[in-house]
XYZ file of C-alpha atoms in Angstrom:
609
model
C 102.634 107.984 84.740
C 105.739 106.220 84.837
C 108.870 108.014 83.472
C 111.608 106.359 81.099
C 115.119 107.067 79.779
C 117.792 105.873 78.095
C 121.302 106.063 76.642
C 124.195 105.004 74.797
C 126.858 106.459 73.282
C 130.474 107.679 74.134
C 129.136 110.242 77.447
C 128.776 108.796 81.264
C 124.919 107.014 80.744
C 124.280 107.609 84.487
C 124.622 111.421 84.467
C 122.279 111.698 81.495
C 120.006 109.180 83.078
C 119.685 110.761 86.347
C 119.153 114.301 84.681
C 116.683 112.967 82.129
C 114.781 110.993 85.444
C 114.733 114.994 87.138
C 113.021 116.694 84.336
C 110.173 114.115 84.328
C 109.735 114.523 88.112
C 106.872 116.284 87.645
C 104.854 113.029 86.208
C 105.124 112.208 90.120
C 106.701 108.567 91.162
C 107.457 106.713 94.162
C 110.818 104.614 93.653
C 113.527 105.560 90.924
C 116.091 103.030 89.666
C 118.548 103.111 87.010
C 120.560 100.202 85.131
C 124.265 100.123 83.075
C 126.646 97.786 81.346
C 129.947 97.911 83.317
C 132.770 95.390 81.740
C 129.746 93.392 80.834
C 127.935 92.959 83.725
C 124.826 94.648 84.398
C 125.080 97.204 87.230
C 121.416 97.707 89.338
C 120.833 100.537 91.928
C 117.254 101.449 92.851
C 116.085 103.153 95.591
C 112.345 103.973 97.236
C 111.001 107.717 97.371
C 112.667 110.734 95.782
C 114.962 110.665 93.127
C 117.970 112.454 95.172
C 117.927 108.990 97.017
C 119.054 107.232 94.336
C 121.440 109.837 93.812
C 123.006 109.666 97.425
C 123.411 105.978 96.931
C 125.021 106.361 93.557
C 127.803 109.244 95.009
C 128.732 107.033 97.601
C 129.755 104.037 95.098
C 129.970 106.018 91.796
C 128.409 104.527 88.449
C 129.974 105.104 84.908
C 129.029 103.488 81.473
C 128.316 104.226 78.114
C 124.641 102.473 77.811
C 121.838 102.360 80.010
C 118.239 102.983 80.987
C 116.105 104.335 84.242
C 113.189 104.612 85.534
C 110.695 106.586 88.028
C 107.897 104.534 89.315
C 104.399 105.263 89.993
C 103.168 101.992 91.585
C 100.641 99.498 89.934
C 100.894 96.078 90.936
C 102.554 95.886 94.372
C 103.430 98.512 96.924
C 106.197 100.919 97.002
C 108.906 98.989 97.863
C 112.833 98.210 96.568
C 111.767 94.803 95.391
C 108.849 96.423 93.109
C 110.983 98.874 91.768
C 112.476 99.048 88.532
C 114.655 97.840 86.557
C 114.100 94.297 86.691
C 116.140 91.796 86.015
C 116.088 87.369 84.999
C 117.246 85.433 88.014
C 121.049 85.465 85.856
C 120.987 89.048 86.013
C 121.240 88.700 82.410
C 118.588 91.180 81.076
C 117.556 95.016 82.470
C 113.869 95.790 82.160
C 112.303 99.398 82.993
C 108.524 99.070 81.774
C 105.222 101.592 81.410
C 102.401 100.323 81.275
C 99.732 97.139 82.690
C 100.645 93.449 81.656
C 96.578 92.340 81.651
C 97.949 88.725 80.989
C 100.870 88.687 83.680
C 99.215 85.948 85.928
C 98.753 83.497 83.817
C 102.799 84.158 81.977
C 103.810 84.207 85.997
C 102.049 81.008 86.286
C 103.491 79.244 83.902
C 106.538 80.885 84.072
C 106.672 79.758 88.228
C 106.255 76.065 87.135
C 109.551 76.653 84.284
C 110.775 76.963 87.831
C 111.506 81.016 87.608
C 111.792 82.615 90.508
C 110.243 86.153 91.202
C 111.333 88.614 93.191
C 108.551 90.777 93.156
C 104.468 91.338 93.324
C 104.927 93.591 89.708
C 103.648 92.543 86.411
C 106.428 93.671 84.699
C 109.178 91.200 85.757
C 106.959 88.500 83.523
C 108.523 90.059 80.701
C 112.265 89.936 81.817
C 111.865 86.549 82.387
C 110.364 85.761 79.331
C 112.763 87.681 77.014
C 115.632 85.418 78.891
C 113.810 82.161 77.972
C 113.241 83.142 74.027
C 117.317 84.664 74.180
C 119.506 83.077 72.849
C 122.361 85.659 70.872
C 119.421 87.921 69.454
C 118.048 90.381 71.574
C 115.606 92.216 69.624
C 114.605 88.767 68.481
C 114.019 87.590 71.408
C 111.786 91.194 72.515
C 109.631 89.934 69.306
C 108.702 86.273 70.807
C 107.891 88.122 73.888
C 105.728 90.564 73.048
C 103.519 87.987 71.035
C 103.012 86.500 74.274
C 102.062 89.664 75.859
C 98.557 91.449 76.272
C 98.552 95.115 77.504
C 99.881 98.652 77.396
C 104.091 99.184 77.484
C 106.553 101.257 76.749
C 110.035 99.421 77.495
C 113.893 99.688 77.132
C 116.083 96.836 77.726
C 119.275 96.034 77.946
C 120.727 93.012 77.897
C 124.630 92.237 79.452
C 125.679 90.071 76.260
C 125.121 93.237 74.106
C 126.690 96.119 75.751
C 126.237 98.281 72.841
C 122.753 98.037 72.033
C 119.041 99.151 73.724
C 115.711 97.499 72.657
C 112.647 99.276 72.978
C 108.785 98.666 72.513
C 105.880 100.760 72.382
C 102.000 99.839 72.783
C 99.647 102.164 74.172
C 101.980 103.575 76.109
C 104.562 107.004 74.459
C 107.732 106.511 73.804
C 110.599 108.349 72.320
C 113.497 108.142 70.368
C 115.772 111.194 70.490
C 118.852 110.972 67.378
C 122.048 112.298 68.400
C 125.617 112.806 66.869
C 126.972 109.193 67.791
C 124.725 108.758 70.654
C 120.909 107.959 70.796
C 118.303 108.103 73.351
C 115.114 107.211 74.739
C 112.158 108.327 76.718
C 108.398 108.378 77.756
C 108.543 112.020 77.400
C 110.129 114.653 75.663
C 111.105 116.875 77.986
C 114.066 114.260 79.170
C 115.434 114.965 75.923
C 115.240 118.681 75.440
C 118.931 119.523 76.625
C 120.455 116.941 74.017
C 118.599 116.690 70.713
C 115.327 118.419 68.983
C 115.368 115.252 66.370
C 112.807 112.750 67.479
C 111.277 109.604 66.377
C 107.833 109.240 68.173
C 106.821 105.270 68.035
C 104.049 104.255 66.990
C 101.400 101.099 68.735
C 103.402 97.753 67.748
C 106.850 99.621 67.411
C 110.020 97.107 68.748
C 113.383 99.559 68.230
C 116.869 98.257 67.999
C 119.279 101.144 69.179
C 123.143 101.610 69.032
C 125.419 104.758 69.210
C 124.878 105.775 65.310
C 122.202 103.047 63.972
C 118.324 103.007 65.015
C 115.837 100.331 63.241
C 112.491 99.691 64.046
C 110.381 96.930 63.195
C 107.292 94.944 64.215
C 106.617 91.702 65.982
C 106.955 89.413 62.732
C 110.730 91.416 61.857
C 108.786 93.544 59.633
C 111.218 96.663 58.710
C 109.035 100.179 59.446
C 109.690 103.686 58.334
C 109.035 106.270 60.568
C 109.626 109.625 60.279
C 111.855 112.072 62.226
C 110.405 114.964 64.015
C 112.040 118.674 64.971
C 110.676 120.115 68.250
C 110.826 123.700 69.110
C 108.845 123.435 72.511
C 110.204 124.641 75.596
C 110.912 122.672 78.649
C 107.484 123.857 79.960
C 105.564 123.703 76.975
C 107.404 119.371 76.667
C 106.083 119.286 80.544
C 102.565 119.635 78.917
C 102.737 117.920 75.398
C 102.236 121.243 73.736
C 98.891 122.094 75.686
C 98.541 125.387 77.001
C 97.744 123.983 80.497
C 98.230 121.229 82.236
C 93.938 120.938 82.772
C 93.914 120.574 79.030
C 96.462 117.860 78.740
C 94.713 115.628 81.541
C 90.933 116.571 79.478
C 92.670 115.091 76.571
C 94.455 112.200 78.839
C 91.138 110.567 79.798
C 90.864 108.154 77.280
C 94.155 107.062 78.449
C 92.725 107.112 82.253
C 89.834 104.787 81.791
C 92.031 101.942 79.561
C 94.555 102.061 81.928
C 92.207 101.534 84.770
C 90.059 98.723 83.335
C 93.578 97.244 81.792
C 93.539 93.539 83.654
C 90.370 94.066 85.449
C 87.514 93.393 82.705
C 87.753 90.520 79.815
C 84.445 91.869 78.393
C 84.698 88.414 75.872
C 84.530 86.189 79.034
C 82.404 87.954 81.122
C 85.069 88.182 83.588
C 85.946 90.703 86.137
C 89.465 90.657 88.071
C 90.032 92.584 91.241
C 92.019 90.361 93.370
C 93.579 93.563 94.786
C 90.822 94.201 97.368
C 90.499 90.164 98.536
C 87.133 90.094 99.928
C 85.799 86.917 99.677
C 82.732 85.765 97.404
C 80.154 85.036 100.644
C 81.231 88.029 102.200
C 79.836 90.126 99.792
C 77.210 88.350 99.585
C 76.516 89.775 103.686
C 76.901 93.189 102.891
C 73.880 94.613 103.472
C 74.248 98.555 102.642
C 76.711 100.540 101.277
C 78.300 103.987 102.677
C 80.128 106.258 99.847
C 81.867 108.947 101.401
C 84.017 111.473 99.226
C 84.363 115.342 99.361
C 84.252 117.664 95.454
C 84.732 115.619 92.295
C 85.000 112.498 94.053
C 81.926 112.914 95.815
C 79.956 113.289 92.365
C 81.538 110.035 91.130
C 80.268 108.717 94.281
C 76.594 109.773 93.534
C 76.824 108.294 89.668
C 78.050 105.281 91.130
C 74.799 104.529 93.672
C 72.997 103.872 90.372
C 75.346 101.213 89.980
C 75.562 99.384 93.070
C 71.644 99.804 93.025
C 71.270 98.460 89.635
C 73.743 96.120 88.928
C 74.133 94.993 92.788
C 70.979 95.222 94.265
C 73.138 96.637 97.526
C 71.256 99.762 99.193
C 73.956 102.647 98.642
C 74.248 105.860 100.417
C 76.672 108.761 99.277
C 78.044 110.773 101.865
C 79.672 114.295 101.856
C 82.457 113.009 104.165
C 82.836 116.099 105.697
C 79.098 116.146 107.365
C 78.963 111.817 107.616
C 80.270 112.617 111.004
C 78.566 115.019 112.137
C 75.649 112.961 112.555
C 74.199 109.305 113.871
C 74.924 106.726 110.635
C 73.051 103.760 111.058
C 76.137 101.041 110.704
C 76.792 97.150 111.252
C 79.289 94.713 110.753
C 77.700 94.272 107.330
C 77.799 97.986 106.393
C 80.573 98.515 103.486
C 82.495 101.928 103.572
C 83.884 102.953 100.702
C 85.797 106.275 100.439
C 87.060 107.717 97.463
C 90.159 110.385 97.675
C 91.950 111.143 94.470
C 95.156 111.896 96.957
C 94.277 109.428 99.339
C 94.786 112.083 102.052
C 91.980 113.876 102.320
C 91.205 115.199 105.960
C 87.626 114.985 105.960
C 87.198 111.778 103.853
C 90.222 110.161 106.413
C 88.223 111.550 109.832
C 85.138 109.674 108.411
C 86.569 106.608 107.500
C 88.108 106.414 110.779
C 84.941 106.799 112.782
C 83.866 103.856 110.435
C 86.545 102.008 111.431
C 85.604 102.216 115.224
C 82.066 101.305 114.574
C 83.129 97.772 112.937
C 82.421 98.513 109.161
C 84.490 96.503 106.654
C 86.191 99.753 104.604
C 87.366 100.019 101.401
C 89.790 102.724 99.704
C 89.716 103.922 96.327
C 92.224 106.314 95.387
C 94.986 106.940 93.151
C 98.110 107.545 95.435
C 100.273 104.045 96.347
C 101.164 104.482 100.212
C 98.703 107.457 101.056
C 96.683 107.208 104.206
C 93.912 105.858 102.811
C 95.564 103.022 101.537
C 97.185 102.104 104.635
C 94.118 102.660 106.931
C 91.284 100.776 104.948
C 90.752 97.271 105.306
C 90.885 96.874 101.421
C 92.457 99.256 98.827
C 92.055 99.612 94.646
C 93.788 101.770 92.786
C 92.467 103.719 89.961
C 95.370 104.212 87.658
C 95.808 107.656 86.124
C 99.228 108.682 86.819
C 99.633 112.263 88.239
C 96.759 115.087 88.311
C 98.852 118.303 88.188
C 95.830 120.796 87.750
C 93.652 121.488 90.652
C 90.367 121.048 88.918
C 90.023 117.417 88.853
C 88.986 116.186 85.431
C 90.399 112.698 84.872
C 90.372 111.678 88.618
C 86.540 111.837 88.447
C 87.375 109.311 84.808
C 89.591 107.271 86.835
C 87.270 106.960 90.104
C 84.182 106.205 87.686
C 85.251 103.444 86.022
C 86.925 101.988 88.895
C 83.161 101.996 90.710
C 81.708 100.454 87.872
C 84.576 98.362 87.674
C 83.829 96.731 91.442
C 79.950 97.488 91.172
C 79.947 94.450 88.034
C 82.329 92.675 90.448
C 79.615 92.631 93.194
C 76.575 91.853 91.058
C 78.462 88.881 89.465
C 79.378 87.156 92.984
C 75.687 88.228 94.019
C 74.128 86.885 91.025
C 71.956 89.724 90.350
C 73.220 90.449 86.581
C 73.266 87.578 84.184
C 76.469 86.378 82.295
C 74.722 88.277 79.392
C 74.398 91.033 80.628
C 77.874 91.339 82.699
C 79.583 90.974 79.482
C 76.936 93.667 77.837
C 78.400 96.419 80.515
C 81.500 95.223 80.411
C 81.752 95.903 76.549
C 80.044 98.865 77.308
C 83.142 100.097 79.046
C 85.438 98.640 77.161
C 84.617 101.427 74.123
C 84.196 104.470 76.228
C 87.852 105.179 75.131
C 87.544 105.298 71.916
C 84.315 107.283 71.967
C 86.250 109.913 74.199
C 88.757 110.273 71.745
C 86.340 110.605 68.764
C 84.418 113.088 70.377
C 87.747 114.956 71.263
C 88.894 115.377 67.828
C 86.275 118.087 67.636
C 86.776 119.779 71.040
C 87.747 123.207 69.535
C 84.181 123.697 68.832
C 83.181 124.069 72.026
C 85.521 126.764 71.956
C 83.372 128.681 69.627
C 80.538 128.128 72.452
C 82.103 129.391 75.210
C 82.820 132.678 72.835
C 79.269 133.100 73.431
C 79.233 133.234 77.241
C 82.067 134.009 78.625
C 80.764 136.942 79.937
C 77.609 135.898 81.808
C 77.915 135.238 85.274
C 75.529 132.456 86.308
C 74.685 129.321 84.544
C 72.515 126.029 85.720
C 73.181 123.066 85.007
C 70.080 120.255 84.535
C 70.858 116.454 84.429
C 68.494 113.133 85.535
C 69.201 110.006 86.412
C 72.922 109.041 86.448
C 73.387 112.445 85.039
C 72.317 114.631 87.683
C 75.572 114.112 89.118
C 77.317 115.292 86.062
C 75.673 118.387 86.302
C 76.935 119.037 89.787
C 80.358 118.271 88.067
C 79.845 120.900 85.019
C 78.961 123.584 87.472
C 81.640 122.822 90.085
C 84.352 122.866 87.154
C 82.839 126.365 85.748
C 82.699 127.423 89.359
C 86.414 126.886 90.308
C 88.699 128.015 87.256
C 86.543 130.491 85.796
C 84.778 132.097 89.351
C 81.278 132.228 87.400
C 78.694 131.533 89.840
C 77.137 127.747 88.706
C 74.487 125.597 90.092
C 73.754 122.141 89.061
C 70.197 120.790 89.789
C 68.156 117.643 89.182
C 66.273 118.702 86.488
C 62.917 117.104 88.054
C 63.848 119.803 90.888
C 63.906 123.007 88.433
C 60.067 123.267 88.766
C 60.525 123.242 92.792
C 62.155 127.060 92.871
C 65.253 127.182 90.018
C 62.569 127.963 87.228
C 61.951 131.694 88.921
C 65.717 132.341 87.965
C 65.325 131.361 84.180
C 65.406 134.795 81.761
C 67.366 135.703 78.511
C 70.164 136.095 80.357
C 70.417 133.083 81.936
C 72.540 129.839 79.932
C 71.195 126.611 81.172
C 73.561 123.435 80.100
C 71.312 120.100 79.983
C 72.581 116.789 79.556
C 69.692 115.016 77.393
C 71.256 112.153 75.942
C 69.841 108.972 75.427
C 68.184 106.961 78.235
C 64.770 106.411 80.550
C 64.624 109.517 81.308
C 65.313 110.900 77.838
C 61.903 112.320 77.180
C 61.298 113.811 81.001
C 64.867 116.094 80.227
C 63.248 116.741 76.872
C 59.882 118.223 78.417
C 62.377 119.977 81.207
C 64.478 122.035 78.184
C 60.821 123.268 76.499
C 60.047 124.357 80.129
C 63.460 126.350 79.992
C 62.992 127.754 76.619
C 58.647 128.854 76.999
C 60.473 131.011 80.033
C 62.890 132.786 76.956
C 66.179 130.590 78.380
C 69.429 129.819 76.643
C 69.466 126.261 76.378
C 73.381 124.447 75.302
C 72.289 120.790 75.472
C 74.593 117.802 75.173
C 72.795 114.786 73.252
C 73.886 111.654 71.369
C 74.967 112.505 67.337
C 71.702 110.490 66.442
C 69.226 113.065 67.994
C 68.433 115.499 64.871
C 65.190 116.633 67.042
C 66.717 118.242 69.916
C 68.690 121.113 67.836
C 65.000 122.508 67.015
C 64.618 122.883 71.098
C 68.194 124.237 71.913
C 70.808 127.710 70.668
C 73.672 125.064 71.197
C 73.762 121.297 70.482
C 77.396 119.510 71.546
C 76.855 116.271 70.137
C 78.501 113.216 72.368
C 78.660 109.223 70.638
C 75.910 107.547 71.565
C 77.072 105.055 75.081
C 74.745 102.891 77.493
C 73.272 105.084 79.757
C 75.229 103.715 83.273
C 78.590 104.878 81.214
C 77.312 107.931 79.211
C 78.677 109.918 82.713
C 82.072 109.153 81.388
C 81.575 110.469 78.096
C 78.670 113.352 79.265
C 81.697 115.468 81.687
C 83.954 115.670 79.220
C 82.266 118.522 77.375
C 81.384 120.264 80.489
C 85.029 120.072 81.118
C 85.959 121.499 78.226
C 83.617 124.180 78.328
C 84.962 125.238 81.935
C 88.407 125.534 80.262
C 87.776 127.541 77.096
C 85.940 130.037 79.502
C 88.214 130.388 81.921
C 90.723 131.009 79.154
C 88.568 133.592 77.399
C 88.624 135.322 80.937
C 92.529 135.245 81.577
C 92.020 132.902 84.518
C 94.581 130.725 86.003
C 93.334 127.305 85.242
C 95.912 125.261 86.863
C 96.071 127.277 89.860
C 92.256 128.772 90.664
C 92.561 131.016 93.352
C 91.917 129.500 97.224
C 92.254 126.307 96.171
C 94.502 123.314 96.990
C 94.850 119.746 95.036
C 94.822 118.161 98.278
C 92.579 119.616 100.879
C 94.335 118.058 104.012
C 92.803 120.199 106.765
C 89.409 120.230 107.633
């Protein structure tokens, strides 16, 4: 995501603030921006694209001060533009702002803040906050950061700086990491500790609820209410590469792990489970004309095809809207029966996929309404559709997609809820059932993760064969396809996944001792049909791993390998299903010396056809 640092002390703030900004390049960003205290006036410059812009503009009217804080934008709310990016400042240019995170409450604060007469200057959620630490200022800035935040609802990390305090940063951590690095008579902080590396190994990592007061040679940290907390001081010995990673071994791992992270920050401002509410304003179709859609078109390519194929069980279900998914690479290729009515929705994790762009084109031409979900602010996708949402995961630096397919998901379900409220086909009850639903796949992801080394001790076991199937139903057929795509491209073992109704039509021949078959039997209709498909599999002598829900005791009796997922709805168990099959990818391909990051012939973003 988003990358943050800051400084003060007795060295030039813009020098350590631009180098700090280049080591987290990596995160990716679109704008970069960086704010100092010069004779007590706050000094902006920010500049869209790479961060070497920002430099140019700095050399040619050169920056120095002893206090200040930048940032590197990956875009949220509003495009990729000067205006949207950070720091922001009060209309006085009083207060600096850089920010991480989603504000889920920032229209109403802008709404009320608009009729305090405050102007805005841009479309982000973040400048709600500047504005509101101004109005609770008045010679107390940490103080003032407290009144805030109880106003707030959301994920942030933030520094500020404030022109009346030259000597002092204020920073604030929920859901989102930050960092305080402790110098000799300077102090620093970050989103990530790789900015930090080249001046300290003596960190303070802030914890949810966290509001720091810095200076040159004091740091303290309390909560909302002034409450003083102690937290301790940490030594790092990672490298620069190992910091890039957060002390994974790959990058794959870190974004396996990340996913939790993925999903919040997607459904962050879009779902108020309590309410029954849904919020996508971004894509601004109107309420009777999706009522008129008659069919639905999901075209994709890989990972994001297979969220595609979970999610026509949700527009089916939920929406009662006849759904198609599409490889996008064939959808041309033949005679698509399309109106005016027909709703394309492509899904791109880069937004500039060739195939998944050609296709969506030739739906453009035949009058289809078109919709873009993808992950990239300004990619093609988003500028050729008629109507764009985001999925919010920040950066996927490992060529196996893992929390794309997360961030895609829930962004389907996400819109599918949307559609069957305005349609009227789910009941208030139910929408806020799903929604809830949803709202604790995070924390189920992270509980099962605290145990992910045990599927480590699986993998052990077959590293060495060299085919597998994979057997799902229902909205877990396409997970399947997902398991044995992931085994397929970082470990190079030959993987098929198959609708486990199909086995019986041809698969079955292949099943022997040597053959591992992974089944996804957790809870759900079809629960006892996968059930009668694994004692198919094991009367032929197969190796049966199964995934199933911690309350099935029964199923270890019919499998060699149980990995036991928390028990979730069935429309979001694919969520929580592909996370072990991720895993289980990984430790292989590690076992086998493979290059996970990197598989061999393959390209994060196929732009060719």
């Amino acid at each position: 995501m988003c990358g943050i640092v800051g400084y003060v002390g007795k060295r030039n703030a813009v020098d350590i603030i631009l180098k700090g900004l280049k080591k987290l390049e990596y995160r990716g960003y679109d704008s970069a921006g960086i704010a100092v205290i010069v004779d007590n006036e706050l000094q902006i410059r920010k500049n869209v694209g790479k961060l070497c812009n920002l430099r140019e503009s700095i050399a040619k009217n050169p920056l120095s001060a002893n206090i200040g804080i930048g940032h590197t934008r990956w875009a949220t709310h509003g495009k990729s533009s000067e205006e949207n990016a950070h720091p922001h400042t009060d209309s006085t240019k009083s207060v600096a702002i850089v920010h991480n995170g989603i504000i889920e409450n920032y229209i109403e604060l802008r709404a009320k803040l608009q009729k305090d007469g405050k102007e805005f200057k841009s479309e982000t959620d973040t400048e709600v906050i500047v504005h509101l630490i101004k109005k609770h200022y008045t010679d107390n800035l940490l103080h003032a950061v407290q009144k805030t935040l109880s106003e707030v609802k959301g994920s942030y990390s933030l520094g500020i700086i404030c022109k009346d305090k030259p000597s002092k940063i204020v920073c604030a951590r929920q859901d989102a990491p930050l960092i305080i690095g402790i110098g000799k008579g300077e102090n620093f902080i970050a989103s990530d500790i790789t900015a930090l590396l080249p001046y300290t190994r003596d960190m303070i990592f802030l914890e949810n609820d966290d509001i720091a007061e810095i200076t040159s040679d004091k740091i303290i940290i309390t909560d909302i209410n002034n409450n003083i907390k102690g937290r301790e001081v940490k030594n790092i010995q990672w490298d620069a590469i190992q910091a890039e990673k957060d002390g994974y071994k790959h990058f794959m791992l870190k974004e396996i792990f990340e996913q939790s992270r993925t999903i919040e920050d997607t459904f962050r401002g879009r779902i108020y489970p309590d309410e029954g509410r849904v919020c996508v304003e971004e894509i601004k179709i109107k309420e009777e004309d999706i009522k008129k859609i008659s069919n639905i078109y999901i075209l994709a390519c890989g990972t994001s095809y297979h969220s595609g194929l979970v999610s026509r069980f949700l527009f089916e279900n939920f929406a009662k809207i006849p759904t198609e998914v599409d490889m996008a690479s064939e959808f041309r290729y033949r005679e698509p029966i399309l109106n005016e009515n027909t709703l394309i929705i492509v899904v791109s994790q880069s937004g500039e996929t060739a195939d998944t762009l050609a296709a969506l084109r030739l739906a453009k031409n035949r009058g289809c309404r078109t919709l873009a979900i993808c992950n990239v602010v300004g990619s093609s996708m988003g500028r050729e559709a008629r109507h764009i949402l985001y999925t919010h995961c920040g950066p996927e630096i490992g060529v196996a997609s893992t929390k794309a397919f997360a961030g895609q998901l829930t962004t389907l379900y996400i819109l599918a809820l949307d559609f069957a409220h305005k349609r009227e086909t789910l009941t208030n009850k139910e929408l806020k059932k799903y929604l809830k639903e949803l709202w604790d796949v995070p924390a189920k992801i992270g509980e099962f993760l605290k145990k992910a080394e045990s599927i480590n001790d699986i993998a052990k076991v077959f590293a060495h064969q060299r085919d597998f199937l994979y057997l799902g139903r229902s909205v877990n057929y396409p997970v399947a396809l997902e398991g044995a795509l992931k085994l397929k491209e970082i470990s190079y073992i030959h993987a098929e996944g198959y609708a486990a109704g199909e086995m019986k039509h041809g698969p079955i021949a292949l099943i022997d001792e040597s053959m591992p078959i992974v089944a996804i039997a957790v809870e759900s209709k079809v629960y006892n049909k996968m059930v009668s498909n694994i004692e198919e599999v094991k009367a032929r002598g197969g190796t049966i791993i199964t995934v199933a829900n911690e309350s099935d005791k029964e199923i270890k009796r019919k499998s060699d390998h149980v990995i036991y997922v928390p028990k979730t709805d069935e429309f979001v168990s694919p969520l929580v299903t592909v996370v072990p099959l991720q895993l289980l990818a990984y430790y292989i391909a590690v076992l086998l010396g493979c290059d996970v990051d990197q598989p061999r012939n393959l390209a994060k973003s196929v732009t060719v056809e």
